[in-house]
mmCIF file of C-alpha atoms and ligand atoms in Angstrom:
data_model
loop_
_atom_site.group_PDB
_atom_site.id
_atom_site.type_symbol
_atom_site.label_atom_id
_atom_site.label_comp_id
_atom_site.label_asym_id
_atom_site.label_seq_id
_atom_site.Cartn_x
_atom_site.Cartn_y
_atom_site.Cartn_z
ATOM 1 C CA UNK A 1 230.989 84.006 6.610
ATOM 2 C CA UNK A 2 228.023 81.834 7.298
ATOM 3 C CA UNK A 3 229.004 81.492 11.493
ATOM 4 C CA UNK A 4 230.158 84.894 11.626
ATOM 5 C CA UNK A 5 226.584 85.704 10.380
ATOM 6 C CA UNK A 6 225.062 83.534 12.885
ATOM 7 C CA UNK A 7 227.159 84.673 16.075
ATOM 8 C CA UNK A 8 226.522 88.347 15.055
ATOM 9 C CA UNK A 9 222.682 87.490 14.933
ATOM 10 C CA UNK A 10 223.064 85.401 18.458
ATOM 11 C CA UNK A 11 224.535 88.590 20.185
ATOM 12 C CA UNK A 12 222.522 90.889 18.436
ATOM 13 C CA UNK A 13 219.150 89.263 20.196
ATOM 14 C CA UNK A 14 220.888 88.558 22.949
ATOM 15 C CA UNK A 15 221.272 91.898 23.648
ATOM 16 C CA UNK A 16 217.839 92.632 22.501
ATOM 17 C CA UNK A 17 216.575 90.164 25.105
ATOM 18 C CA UNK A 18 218.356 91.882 27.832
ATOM 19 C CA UNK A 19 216.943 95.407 27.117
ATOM 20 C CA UNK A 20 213.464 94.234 26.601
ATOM 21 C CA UNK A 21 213.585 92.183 30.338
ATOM 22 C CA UNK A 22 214.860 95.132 31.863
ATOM 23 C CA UNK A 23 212.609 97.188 30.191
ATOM 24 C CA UNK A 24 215.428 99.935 30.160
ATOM 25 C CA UNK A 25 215.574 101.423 27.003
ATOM 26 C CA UNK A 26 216.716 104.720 27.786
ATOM 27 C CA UNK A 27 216.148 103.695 31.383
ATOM 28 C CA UNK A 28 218.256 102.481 34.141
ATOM 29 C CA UNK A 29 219.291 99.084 34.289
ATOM 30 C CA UNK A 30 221.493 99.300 38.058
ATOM 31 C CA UNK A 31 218.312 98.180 40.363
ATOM 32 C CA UNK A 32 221.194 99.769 42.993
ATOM 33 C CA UNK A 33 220.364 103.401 41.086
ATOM 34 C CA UNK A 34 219.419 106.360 43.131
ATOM 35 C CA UNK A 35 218.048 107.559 39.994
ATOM 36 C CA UNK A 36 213.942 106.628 40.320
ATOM 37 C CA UNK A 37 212.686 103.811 37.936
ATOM 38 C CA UNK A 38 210.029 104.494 35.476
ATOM 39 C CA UNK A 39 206.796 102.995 36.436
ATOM 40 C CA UNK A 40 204.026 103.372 33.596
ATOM 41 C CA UNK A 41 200.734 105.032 35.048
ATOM 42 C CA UNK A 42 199.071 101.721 35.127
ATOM 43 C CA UNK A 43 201.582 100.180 37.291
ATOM 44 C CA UNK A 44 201.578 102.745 40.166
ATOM 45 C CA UNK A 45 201.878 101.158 43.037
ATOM 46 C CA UNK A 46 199.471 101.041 45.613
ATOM 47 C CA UNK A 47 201.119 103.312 47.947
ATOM 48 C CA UNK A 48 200.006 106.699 45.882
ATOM 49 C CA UNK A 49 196.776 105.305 45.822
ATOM 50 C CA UNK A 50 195.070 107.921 48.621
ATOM 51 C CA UNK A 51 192.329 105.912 50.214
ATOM 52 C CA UNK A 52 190.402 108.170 52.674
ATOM 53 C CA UNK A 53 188.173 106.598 55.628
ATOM 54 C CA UNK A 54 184.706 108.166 56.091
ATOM 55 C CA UNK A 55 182.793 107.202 59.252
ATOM 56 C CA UNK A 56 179.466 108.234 59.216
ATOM 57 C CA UNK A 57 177.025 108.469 62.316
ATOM 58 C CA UNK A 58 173.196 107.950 60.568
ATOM 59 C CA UNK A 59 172.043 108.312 57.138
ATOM 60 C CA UNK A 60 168.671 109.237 58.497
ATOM 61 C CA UNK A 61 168.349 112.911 57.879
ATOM 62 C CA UNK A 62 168.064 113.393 54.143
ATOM 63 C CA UNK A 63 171.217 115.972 54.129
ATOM 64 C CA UNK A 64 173.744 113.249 55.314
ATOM 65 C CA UNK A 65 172.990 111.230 51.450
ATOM 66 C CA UNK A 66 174.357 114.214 50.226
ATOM 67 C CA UNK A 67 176.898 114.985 52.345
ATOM 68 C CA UNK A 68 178.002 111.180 51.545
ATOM 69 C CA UNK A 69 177.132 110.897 47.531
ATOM 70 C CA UNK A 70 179.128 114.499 47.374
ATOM 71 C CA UNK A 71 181.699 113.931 49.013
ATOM 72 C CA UNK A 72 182.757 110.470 47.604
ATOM 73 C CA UNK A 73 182.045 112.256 43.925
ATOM 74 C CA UNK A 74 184.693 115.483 44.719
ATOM 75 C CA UNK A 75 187.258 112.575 46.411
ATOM 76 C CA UNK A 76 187.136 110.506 43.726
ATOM 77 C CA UNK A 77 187.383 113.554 41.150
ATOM 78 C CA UNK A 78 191.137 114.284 43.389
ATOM 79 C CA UNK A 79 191.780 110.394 42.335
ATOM 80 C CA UNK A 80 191.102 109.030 45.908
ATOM 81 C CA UNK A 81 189.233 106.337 46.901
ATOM 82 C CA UNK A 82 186.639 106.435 49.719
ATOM 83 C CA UNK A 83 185.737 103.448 52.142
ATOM 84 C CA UNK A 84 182.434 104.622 53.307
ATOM 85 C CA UNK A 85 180.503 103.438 57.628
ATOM 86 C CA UNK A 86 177.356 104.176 58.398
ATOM 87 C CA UNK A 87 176.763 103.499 62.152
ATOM 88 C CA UNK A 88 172.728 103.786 62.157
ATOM 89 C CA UNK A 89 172.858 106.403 65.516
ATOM 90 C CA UNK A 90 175.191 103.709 67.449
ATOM 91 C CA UNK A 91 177.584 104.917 69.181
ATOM 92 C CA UNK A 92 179.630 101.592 69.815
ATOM 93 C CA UNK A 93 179.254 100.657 66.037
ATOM 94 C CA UNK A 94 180.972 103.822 64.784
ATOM 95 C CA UNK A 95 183.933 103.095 67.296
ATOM 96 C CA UNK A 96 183.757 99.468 66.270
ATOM 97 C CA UNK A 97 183.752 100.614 62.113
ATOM 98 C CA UNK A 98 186.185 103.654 62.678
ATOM 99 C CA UNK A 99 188.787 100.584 64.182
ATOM 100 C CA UNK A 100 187.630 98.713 61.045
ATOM 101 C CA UNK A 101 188.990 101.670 58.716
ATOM 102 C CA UNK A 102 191.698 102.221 60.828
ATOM 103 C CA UNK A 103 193.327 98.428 60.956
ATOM 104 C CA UNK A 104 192.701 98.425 56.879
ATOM 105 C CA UNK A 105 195.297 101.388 56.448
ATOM 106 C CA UNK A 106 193.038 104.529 55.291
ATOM 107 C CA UNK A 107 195.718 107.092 54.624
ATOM 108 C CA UNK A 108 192.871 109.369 56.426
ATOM 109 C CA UNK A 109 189.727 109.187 58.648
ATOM 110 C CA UNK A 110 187.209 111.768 58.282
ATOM 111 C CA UNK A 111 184.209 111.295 60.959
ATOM 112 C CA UNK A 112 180.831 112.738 61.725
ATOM 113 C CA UNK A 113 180.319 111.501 65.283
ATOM 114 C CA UNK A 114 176.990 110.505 66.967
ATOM 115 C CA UNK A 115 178.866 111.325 70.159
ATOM 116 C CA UNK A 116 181.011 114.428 70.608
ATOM 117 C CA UNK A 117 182.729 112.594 73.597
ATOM 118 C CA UNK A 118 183.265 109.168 72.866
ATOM 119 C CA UNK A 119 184.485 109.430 69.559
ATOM 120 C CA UNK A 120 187.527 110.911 71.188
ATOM 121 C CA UNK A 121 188.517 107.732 71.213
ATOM 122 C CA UNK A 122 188.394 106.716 67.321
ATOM 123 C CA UNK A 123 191.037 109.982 67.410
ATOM 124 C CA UNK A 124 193.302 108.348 70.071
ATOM 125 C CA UNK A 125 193.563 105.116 67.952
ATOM 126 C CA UNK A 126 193.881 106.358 64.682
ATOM 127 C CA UNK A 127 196.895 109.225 65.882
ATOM 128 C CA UNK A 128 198.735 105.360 66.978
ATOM 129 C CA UNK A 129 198.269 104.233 63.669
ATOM 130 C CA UNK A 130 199.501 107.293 62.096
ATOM 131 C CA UNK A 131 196.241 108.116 60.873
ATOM 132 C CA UNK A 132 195.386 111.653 60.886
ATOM 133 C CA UNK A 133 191.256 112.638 61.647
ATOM 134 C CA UNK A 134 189.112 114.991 60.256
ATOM 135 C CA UNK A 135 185.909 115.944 62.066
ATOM 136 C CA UNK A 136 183.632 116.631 59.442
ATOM 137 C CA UNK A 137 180.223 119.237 60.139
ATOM 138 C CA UNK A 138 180.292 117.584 63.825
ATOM 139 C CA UNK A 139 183.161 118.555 66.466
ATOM 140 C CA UNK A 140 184.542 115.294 68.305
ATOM 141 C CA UNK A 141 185.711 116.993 71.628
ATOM 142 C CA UNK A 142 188.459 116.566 73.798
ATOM 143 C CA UNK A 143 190.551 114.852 71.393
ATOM 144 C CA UNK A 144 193.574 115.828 69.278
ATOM 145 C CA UNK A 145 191.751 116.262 65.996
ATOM 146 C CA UNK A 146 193.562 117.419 63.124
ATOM 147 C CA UNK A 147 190.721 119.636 61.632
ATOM 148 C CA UNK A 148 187.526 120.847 61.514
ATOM 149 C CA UNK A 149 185.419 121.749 58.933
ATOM 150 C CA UNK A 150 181.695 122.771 58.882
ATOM 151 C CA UNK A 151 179.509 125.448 59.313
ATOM 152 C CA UNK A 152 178.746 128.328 61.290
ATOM 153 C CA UNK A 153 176.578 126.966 63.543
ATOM 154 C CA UNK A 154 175.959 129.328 65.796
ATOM 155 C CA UNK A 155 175.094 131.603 63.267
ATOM 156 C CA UNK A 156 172.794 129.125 62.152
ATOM 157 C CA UNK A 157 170.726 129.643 65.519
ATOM 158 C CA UNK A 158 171.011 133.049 65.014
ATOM 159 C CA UNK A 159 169.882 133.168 61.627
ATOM 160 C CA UNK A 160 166.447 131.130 62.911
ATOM 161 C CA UNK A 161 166.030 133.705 66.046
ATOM 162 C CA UNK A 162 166.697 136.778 63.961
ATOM 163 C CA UNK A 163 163.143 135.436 61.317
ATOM 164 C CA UNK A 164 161.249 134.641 64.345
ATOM 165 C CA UNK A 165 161.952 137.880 66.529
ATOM 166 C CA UNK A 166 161.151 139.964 62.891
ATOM 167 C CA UNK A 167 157.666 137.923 63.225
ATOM 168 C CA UNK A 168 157.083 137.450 66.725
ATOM 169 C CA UNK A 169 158.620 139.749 68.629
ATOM 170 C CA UNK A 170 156.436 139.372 71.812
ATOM 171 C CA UNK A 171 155.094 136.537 73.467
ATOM 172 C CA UNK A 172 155.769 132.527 74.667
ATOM 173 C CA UNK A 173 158.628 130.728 72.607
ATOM 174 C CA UNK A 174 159.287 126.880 72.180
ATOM 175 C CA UNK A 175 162.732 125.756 72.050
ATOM 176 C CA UNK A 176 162.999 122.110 70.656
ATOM 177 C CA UNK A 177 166.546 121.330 70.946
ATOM 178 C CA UNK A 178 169.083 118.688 68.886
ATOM 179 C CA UNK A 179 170.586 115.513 70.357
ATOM 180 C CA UNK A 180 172.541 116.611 73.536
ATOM 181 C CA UNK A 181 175.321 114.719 72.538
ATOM 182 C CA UNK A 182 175.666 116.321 69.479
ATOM 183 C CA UNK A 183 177.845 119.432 69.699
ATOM 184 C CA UNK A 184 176.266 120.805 66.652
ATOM 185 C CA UNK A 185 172.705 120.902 69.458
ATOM 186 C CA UNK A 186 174.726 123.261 71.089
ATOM 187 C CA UNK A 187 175.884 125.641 69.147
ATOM 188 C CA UNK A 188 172.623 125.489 67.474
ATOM 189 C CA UNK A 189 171.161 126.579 70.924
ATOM 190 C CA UNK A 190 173.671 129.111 71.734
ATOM 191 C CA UNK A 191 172.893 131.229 68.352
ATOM 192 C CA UNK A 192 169.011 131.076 69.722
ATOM 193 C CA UNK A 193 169.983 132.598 72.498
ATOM 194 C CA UNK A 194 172.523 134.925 71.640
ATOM 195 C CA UNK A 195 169.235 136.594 69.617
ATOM 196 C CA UNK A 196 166.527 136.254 72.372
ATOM 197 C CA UNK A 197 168.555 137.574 75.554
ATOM 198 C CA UNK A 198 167.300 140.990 75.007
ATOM 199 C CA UNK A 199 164.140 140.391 74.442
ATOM 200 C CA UNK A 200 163.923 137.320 77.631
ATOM 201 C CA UNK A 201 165.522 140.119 79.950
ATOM 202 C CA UNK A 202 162.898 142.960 78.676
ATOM 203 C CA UNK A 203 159.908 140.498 78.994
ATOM 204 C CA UNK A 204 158.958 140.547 75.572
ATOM 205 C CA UNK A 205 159.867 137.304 74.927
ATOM 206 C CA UNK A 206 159.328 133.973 77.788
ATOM 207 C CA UNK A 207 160.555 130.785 76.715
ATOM 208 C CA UNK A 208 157.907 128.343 78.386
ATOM 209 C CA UNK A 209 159.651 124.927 77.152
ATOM 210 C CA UNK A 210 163.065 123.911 76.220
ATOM 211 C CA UNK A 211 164.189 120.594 75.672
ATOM 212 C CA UNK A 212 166.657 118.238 73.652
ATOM 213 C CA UNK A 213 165.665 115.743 71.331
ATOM 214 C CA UNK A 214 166.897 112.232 71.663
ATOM 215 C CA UNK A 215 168.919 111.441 68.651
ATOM 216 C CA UNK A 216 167.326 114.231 66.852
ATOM 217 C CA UNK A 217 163.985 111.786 65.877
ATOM 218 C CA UNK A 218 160.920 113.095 64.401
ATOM 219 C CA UNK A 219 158.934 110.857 67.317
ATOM 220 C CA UNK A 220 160.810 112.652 70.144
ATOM 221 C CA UNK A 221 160.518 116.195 68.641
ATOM 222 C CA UNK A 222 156.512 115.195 68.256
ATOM 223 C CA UNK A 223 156.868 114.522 71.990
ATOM 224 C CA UNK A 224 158.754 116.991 72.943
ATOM 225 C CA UNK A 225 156.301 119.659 71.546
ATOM 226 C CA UNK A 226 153.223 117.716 72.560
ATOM 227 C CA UNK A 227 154.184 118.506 76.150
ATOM 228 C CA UNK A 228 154.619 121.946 75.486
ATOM 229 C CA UNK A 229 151.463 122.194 74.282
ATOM 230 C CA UNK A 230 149.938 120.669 77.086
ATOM 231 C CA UNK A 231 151.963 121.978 79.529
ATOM 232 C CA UNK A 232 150.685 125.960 78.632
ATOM 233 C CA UNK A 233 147.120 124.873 77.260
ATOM 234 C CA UNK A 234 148.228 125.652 73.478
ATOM 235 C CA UNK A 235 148.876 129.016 74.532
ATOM 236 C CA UNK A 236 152.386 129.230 72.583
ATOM 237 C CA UNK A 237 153.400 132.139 70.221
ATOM 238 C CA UNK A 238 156.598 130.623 68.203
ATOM 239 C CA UNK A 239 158.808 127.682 68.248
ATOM 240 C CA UNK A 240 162.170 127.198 66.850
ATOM 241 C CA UNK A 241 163.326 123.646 66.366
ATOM 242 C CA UNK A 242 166.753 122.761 65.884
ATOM 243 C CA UNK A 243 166.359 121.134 62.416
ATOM 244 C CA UNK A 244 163.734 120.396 59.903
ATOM 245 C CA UNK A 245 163.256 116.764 60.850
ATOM 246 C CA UNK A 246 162.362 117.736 64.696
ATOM 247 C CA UNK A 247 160.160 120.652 63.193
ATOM 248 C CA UNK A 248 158.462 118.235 61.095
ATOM 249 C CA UNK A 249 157.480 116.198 64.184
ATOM 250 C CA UNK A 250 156.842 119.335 65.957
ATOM 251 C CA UNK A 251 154.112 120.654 63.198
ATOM 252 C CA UNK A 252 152.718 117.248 63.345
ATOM 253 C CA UNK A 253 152.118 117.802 67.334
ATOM 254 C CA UNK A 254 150.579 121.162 66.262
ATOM 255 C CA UNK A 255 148.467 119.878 63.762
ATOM 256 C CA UNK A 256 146.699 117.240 66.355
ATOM 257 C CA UNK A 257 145.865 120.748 67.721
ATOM 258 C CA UNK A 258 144.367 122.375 64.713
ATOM 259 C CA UNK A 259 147.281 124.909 64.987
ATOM 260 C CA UNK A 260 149.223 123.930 61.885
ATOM 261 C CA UNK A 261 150.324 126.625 60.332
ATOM 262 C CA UNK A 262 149.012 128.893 62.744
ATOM 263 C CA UNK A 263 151.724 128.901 64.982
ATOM 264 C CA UNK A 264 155.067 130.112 63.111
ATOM 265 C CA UNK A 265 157.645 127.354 63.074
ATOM 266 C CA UNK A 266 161.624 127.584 62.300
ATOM 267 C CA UNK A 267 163.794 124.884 61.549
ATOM 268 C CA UNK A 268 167.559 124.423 59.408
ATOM 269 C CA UNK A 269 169.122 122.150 56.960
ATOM 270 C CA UNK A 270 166.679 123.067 53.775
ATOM 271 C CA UNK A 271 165.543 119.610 53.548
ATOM 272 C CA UNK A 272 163.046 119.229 50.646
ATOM 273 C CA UNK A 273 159.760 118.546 53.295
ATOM 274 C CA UNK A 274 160.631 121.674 54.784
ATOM 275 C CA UNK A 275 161.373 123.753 51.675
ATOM 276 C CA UNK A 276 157.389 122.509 50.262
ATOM 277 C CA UNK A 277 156.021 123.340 53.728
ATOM 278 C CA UNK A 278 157.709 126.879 53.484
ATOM 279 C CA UNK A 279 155.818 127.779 50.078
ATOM 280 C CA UNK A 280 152.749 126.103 51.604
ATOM 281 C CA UNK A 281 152.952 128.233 54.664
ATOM 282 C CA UNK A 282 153.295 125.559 57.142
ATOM 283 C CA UNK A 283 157.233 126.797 58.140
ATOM 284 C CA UNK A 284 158.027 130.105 58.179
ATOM 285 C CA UNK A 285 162.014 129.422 57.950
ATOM 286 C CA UNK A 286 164.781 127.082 57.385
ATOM 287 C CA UNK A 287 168.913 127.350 57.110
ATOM 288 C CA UNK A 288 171.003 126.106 54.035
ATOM 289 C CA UNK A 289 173.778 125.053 54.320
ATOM 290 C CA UNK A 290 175.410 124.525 50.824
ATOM 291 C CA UNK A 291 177.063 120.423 51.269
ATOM 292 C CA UNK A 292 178.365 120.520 48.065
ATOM 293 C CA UNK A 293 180.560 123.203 49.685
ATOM 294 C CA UNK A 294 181.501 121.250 52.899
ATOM 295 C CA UNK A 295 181.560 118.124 50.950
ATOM 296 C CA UNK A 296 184.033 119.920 48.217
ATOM 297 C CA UNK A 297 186.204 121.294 51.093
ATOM 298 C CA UNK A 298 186.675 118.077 53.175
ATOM 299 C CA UNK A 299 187.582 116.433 50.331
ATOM 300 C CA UNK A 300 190.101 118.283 49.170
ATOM 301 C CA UNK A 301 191.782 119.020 52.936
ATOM 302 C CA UNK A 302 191.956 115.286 53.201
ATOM 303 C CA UNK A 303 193.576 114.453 50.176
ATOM 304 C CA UNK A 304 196.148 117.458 51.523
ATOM 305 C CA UNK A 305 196.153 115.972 54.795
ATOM 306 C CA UNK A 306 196.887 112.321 53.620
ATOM 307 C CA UNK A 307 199.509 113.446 51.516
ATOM 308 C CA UNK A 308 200.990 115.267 54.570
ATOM 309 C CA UNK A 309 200.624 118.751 53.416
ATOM 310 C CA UNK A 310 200.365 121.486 56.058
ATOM 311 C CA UNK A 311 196.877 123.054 56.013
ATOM 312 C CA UNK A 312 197.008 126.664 57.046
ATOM 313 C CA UNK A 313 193.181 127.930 58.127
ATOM 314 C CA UNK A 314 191.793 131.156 60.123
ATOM 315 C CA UNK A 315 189.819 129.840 62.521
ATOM 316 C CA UNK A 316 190.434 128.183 65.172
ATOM 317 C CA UNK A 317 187.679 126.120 67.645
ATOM 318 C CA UNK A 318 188.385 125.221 71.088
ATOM 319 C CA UNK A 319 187.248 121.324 71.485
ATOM 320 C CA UNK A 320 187.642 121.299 74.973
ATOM 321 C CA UNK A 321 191.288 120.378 74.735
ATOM 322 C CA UNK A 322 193.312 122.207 72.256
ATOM 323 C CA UNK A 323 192.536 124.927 69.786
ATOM 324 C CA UNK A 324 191.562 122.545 66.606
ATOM 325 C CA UNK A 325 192.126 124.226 63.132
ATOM 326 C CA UNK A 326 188.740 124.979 61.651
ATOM 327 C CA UNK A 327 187.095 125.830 58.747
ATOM 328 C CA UNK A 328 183.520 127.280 59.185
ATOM 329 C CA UNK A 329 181.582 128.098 55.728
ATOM 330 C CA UNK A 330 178.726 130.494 56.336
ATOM 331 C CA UNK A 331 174.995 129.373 56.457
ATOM 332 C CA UNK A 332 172.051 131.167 55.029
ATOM 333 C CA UNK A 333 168.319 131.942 56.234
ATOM 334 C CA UNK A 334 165.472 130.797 53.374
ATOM 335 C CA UNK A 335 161.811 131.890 53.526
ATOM 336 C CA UNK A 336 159.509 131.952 50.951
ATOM 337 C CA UNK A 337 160.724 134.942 49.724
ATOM 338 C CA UNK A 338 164.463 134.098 48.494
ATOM 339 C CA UNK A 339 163.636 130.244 48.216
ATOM 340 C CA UNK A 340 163.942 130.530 44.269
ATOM 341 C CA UNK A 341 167.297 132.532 44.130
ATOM 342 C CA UNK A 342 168.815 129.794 47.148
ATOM 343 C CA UNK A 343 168.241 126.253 47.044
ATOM 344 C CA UNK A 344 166.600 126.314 43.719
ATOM 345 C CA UNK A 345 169.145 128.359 41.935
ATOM 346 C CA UNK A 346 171.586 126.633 43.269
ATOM 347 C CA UNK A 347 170.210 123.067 42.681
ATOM 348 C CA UNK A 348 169.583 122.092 45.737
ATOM 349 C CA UNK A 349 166.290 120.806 44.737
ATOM 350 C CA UNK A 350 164.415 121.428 42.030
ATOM 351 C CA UNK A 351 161.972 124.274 41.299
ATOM 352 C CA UNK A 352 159.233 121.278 40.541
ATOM 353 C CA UNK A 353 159.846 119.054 43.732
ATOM 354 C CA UNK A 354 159.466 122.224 46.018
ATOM 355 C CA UNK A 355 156.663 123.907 43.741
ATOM 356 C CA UNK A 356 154.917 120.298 43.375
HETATM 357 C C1 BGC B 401 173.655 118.667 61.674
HETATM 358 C C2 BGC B 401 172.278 118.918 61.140
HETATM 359 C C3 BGC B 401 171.456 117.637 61.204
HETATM 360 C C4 BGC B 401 171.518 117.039 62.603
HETATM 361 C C5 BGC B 401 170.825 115.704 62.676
HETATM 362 C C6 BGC B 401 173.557 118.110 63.066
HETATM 363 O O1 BGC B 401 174.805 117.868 63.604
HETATM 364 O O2 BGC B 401 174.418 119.848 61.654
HETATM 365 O O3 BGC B 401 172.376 119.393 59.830
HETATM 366 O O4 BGC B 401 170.130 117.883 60.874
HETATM 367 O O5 BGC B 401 172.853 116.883 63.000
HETATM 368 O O6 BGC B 401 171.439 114.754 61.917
#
């Protein structure tokens, strides 16, 4: 009785030995098995980790720590992780940091470029590694990108024309343009344009000075508007500047003038300087652009793109060498008179920091 007891015990934990190192209770134990193992959450393996490259040209404009606090928070709510380059405005570094991203196996790249031409290159590369790119509120050109998503950026220059014309509808116009290599500058330039052609071929309207601005600084825009100044003895009616940081260097070119605030300034991006000079009186206009929106978007189109999904959009933007898919999210014109029910409603800033 006694060994019978004994050898019944022996195969009984025997057996309980194998199923507990095979973990298969009510599992598979064939390794062969078509039929896919059960792998507890915590043991996922890495592969379904998405991991999502984000190469960043500057940090310098105070919209781009948004755009990069944003959209690692709505990545990171989709369960992806987000390996974040900043290239400081250098060209070479971003190339140098998108390779970095690249060789460590992002499942995606999303880029702002500095340069709209050379980052064609950062495309080139990742397509060999299998990598698909995402050219986020910046268009790389003449590459194979896989998407586009930003704003409606000629309508942003529109949107600053259209307040100025309203104001000024006569008389001598500044134009302080964006980085040239930025094909945001462009567009940005275009949407002027597009507004003032009636009024430049009637007469009403002369535009005495139009320049870029070197990697969009402050110091260039101050520069840049300095020498318009000087050029037509302060005799200038309205100046549209092709963000807020160039229009603060432009208003500090005006104030060395005593014309601060006398001559009506434009600008875009509804950076927090800009919003307080607008209730002070000091800018007459700037563009939002909601980033939690693009920031939202991007993230979830790369977590689709990573995971190979097809991404069907409207629009689609020539880049100089194919039609790139493209999603464009509209812009909107603040003044002081819808500044509460925009940026402040919307959280943008707060109702104290612009009131202050
Ligand atoms: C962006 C602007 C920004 C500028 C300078 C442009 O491409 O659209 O929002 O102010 O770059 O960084």
């Amino acid at each position: 009785m006694g060994r019978v007891y004994i050898r019944t015990r022996l195969i009984v934990l025997t057996l309980a030995f194998v199923f507990f190192v095979t973990g298969c209770v009510g599992g598979d134990i064939n390794p062969e098995s078509k039929a896919p193992m059960k792998v507890p959450k915590s043991e996922t393996p890495a592969k379904d980790q998405i991991t999502i490259g984000f190469s960043m040209d500057t940090l310098k404009e105070e919209r781009w720590l948004k755009d990069r606090d944003l959209f690692k928070e709505e990545a990171e709510k989709l369960g992806a992780k987000v390996k974040i380059k900043e290239a400081d405005g250098d060209d070479t570094l971003q190339i140098v940091q998108a390779e970095e991203l690249i060789s460590k196996g992002v499942d995606v790249l999303v880029v702002v470029p500095f340069n709209a031409e050379s980052t064609a290159s950062i495309v080139n590369k990742a397509h060999t590694a299998g990598i698909k790119v995402i050219s986020y509120d910046r268009l790389i050109k003449n590459a194979d990108i896989d998407l586009y998503i930003s704003f409606d950026n000629e309508r942003v220059g529109e949107l600053q024309a259209e307040a100025m014309t309203m104001l000024v509808p006569k008389g001598k116009y500044v134009y302080i343009g964006g980085a040239e290599t930025d094909n945001n500058a462009h567009l940005f330039k275009k949407g002027v344009f597009n507004i003032l052609k009636p009024s430049i071929e009637s007469g009403d309207i002369t535009v005495v000075f139009d320049q870029w601005t070197e990697n969009w600084t402050p110091a260039n825009a101050y520069s840049n508007m300095a020498a318009a100044l000087g050029a037509n003895h302060n005799q200038v009616d309205a100046v549209i500047a092709a963000n807020d940081a160039t229009a603060g260097g432009a208003i500090k070119a005006l104030e060395l003038q005593g014309l601060k605030g006398k001559i009506p300034i434009a600008g875009q991006d509804a950076e927090l300087a800009a919003a307080k000079r607008i209730v002070e009186g000091t800018q007459i206009m700037t563009v939002y652009k909601p980033i939690r929106t693009l920031a939202k978007t991007a993230a979830e189109l790369a977590v689709k793109v990573a995971k190979g999904e097809k991404i069907e959009t409207d629009r689609k933007v020539n880049n100089g060498k194919i039609e790139v898919p493209s999603v464009l999210l509209t812009p909107i014109a603040v003044d002081k008179l819808n500044i509460d029910e925009t940026i402040i409603k919307d959280g943008f800033h707060s109702r104290e920091e612009v009131y202050q």
